[in-house]
Amino acid sequence: MNRVWLRTLAQSLAVGVLAGFLYWVMGVRSPAPPWIALTGLLGILAGQAVTHRLLDRLRARPRRDDGTARKPSP
């Protein structure tokens, strides 16, 4: 695995644990049931993946000399 990816994953986990700890210390209840929160997180991840792939495909399209995009050949 890529070290940058692992570091990002560890930082995200640490911030999530810290936020959960702060909620617990302050006695704040989660504003949404766990299944709704997890569904929202899944939607965020799916949106990120789709956006990343779409941008990669748009950047990889071949260009003509005049700068316009060329239709890909079948």
PDB file of C-alpha atoms in Angstrom:
ATOM      1  CA  MET A   1       0.000   0.000   0.000  1.00  0.00           C
ATOM      2  CA  ASN A   2       1.028   3.552  -0.594  1.00  0.00           C
ATOM      3  CA  ARG A   3       2.460   5.316   2.486  1.00  0.00           C
ATOM      4  CA  VAL A   4       0.580   8.545   1.714  1.00  0.00           C
ATOM      5  CA  TRP A   5      -2.690   6.619   1.547  1.00  0.00           C
ATOM      6  CA  LEU A   6      -1.973   4.888   4.845  1.00  0.00           C
ATOM      7  CA  ARG A   7      -1.053   8.175   6.519  1.00  0.00           C
ATOM      8  CA  THR A   8      -4.274   9.777   5.245  1.00  0.00           C
ATOM      9  CA  LEU A   9      -6.277   6.803   6.486  1.00  0.00           C
ATOM     10  CA  ALA A  10      -4.632   6.985   9.922  1.00  0.00           C
ATOM     11  CA  GLN A  11      -5.267  10.742  10.156  1.00  0.00           C
ATOM     12  CA  SER A  12      -8.914  10.297   9.207  1.00  0.00           C
ATOM     13  CA  LEU A  13      -9.343   7.566  11.793  1.00  0.00           C
ATOM     14  CA  ALA A  14      -7.648   9.679  14.472  1.00  0.00           C
ATOM     15  CA  VAL A  15      -9.855  12.700  13.759  1.00  0.00           C
ATOM     16  CA  GLY A  16     -12.953  10.487  13.841  1.00  0.00           C
ATOM     17  CA  VAL A  17     -11.956   8.980  17.176  1.00  0.00           C
ATOM     18  CA  LEU A  18     -11.208  12.460  18.552  1.00  0.00           C
ATOM     19  CA  ALA A  19     -14.604  13.733  17.417  1.00  0.00           C
ATOM     20  CA  GLY A  20     -16.305  10.723  19.019  1.00  0.00           C
ATOM     21  CA  PHE A  21     -14.378  11.309  22.242  1.00  0.00           C
ATOM     22  CA  LEU A  22     -15.371  14.990  22.286  1.00  0.00           C
ATOM     23  CA  TYR A  23     -19.029  14.069  21.698  1.00  0.00           C
ATOM     24  CA  TRP A  24     -18.791  11.647  24.631  1.00  0.00           C
ATOM     25  CA  VAL A  25     -17.080  14.180  26.948  1.00  0.00           C
ATOM     26  CA  MET A  26     -19.647  16.885  26.176  1.00  0.00           C
ATOM     27  CA  GLY A  27     -22.543  14.440  26.434  1.00  0.00           C
ATOM     28  CA  VAL A  28     -23.738  15.179  22.900  1.00  0.00           C
ATOM     29  CA  ARG A  29     -25.791  12.516  21.219  1.00  0.00           C
ATOM     30  CA  SER A  30     -25.200  11.784  17.571  1.00  0.00           C
ATOM     31  CA  PRO A  31     -27.689  13.776  15.482  1.00  0.00           C
ATOM     32  CA  ALA A  32     -28.489  10.755  13.316  1.00  0.00           C
ATOM     33  CA  PRO A  33     -28.905   7.033  13.949  1.00  0.00           C
ATOM     34  CA  PRO A  34     -25.750   5.069  13.076  1.00  0.00           C
ATOM     35  CA  TRP A  35     -27.206   3.470   9.936  1.00  0.00           C
ATOM     36  CA  ILE A  36     -28.132   6.876   8.497  1.00  0.00           C
ATOM     37  CA  ALA A  37     -24.680   8.252   9.292  1.00  0.00           C
ATOM     38  CA  LEU A  38     -22.989   5.246   7.680  1.00  0.00           C
ATOM     39  CA  THR A  39     -25.182   5.579   4.602  1.00  0.00           C
ATOM     40  CA  GLY A  40     -24.147   9.230   4.314  1.00  0.00           C
ATOM     41  CA  LEU A  41     -20.487   8.297   4.600  1.00  0.00           C
ATOM     42  CA  LEU A  42     -20.941   5.648   1.911  1.00  0.00           C
ATOM     43  CA  GLY A  43     -22.501   8.297  -0.335  1.00  0.00           C
ATOM     44  CA  ILE A  44     -19.544  10.608   0.249  1.00  0.00           C
ATOM     45  CA  LEU A  45     -17.082   7.842  -0.662  1.00  0.00           C
ATOM     46  CA  ALA A  46     -19.053   6.884  -3.766  1.00  0.00           C
ATOM     47  CA  GLY A  47     -19.230  10.505  -4.909  1.00  0.00           C
ATOM     48  CA  GLN A  48     -15.507  10.926  -4.397  1.00  0.00           C
ATOM     49  CA  ALA A  49     -14.708   7.788  -6.393  1.00  0.00           C
ATOM     50  CA  VAL A  50     -17.021   8.719  -9.271  1.00  0.00           C
ATOM     51  CA  THR A  51     -15.671  12.274  -9.421  1.00  0.00           C
ATOM     52  CA  HIS A  52     -12.069  11.050  -9.370  1.00  0.00           C
ATOM     53  CA  ARG A  53     -12.668   8.586 -12.218  1.00  0.00           C
ATOM     54  CA  LEU A  54     -14.616  11.109 -14.275  1.00  0.00           C
ATOM     55  CA  LEU A  55     -11.889  13.721 -13.957  1.00  0.00           C
ATOM     56  CA  ASP A  56      -9.218  11.151 -14.853  1.00  0.00           C
ATOM     57  CA  ARG A  57     -11.130  10.199 -18.007  1.00  0.00           C
ATOM     58  CA  LEU A  58     -11.616  13.833 -18.995  1.00  0.00           C
ATOM     59  CA  ARG A  59      -7.933  14.602 -18.496  1.00  0.00           C
ATOM     60  CA  ALA A  60      -6.881  11.541 -20.519  1.00  0.00           C
ATOM     61  CA  ARG A  61      -8.878  12.453 -23.649  1.00  0.00           C
ATOM     62  CA  PRO A  62      -6.611  13.043 -26.636  1.00  0.00           C
ATOM     63  CA  ARG A  63      -6.450  16.589 -28.008  1.00  0.00           C
ATOM     64  CA  ARG A  64      -6.214  17.832 -31.565  1.00  0.00           C
ATOM     65  CA  ASP A  65      -3.759  20.493 -32.634  1.00  0.00           C
ATOM     66  CA  ASP A  66      -6.420  23.208 -32.317  1.00  0.00           C
ATOM     67  CA  GLY A  67      -6.967  22.265 -28.646  1.00  0.00           C
ATOM     68  CA  THR A  68     -10.401  20.661 -29.038  1.00  0.00           C
ATOM     69  CA  ALA A  69     -11.081  17.163 -27.798  1.00  0.00           C
ATOM     70  CA  ARG A  70     -10.995  14.353 -30.313  1.00  0.00           C
ATOM     71  CA  LYS A  71     -13.633  11.611 -30.229  1.00  0.00           C
ATOM     72  CA  PRO A  72     -12.092   8.323 -29.062  1.00  0.00           C
ATOM     73  CA  SER A  73     -11.828   5.616 -31.683  1.00  0.00           C
ATOM     74  CA  PRO A  74     -13.806   2.391 -31.053  1.00  0.00           C
TER      75      PRO A  74
END
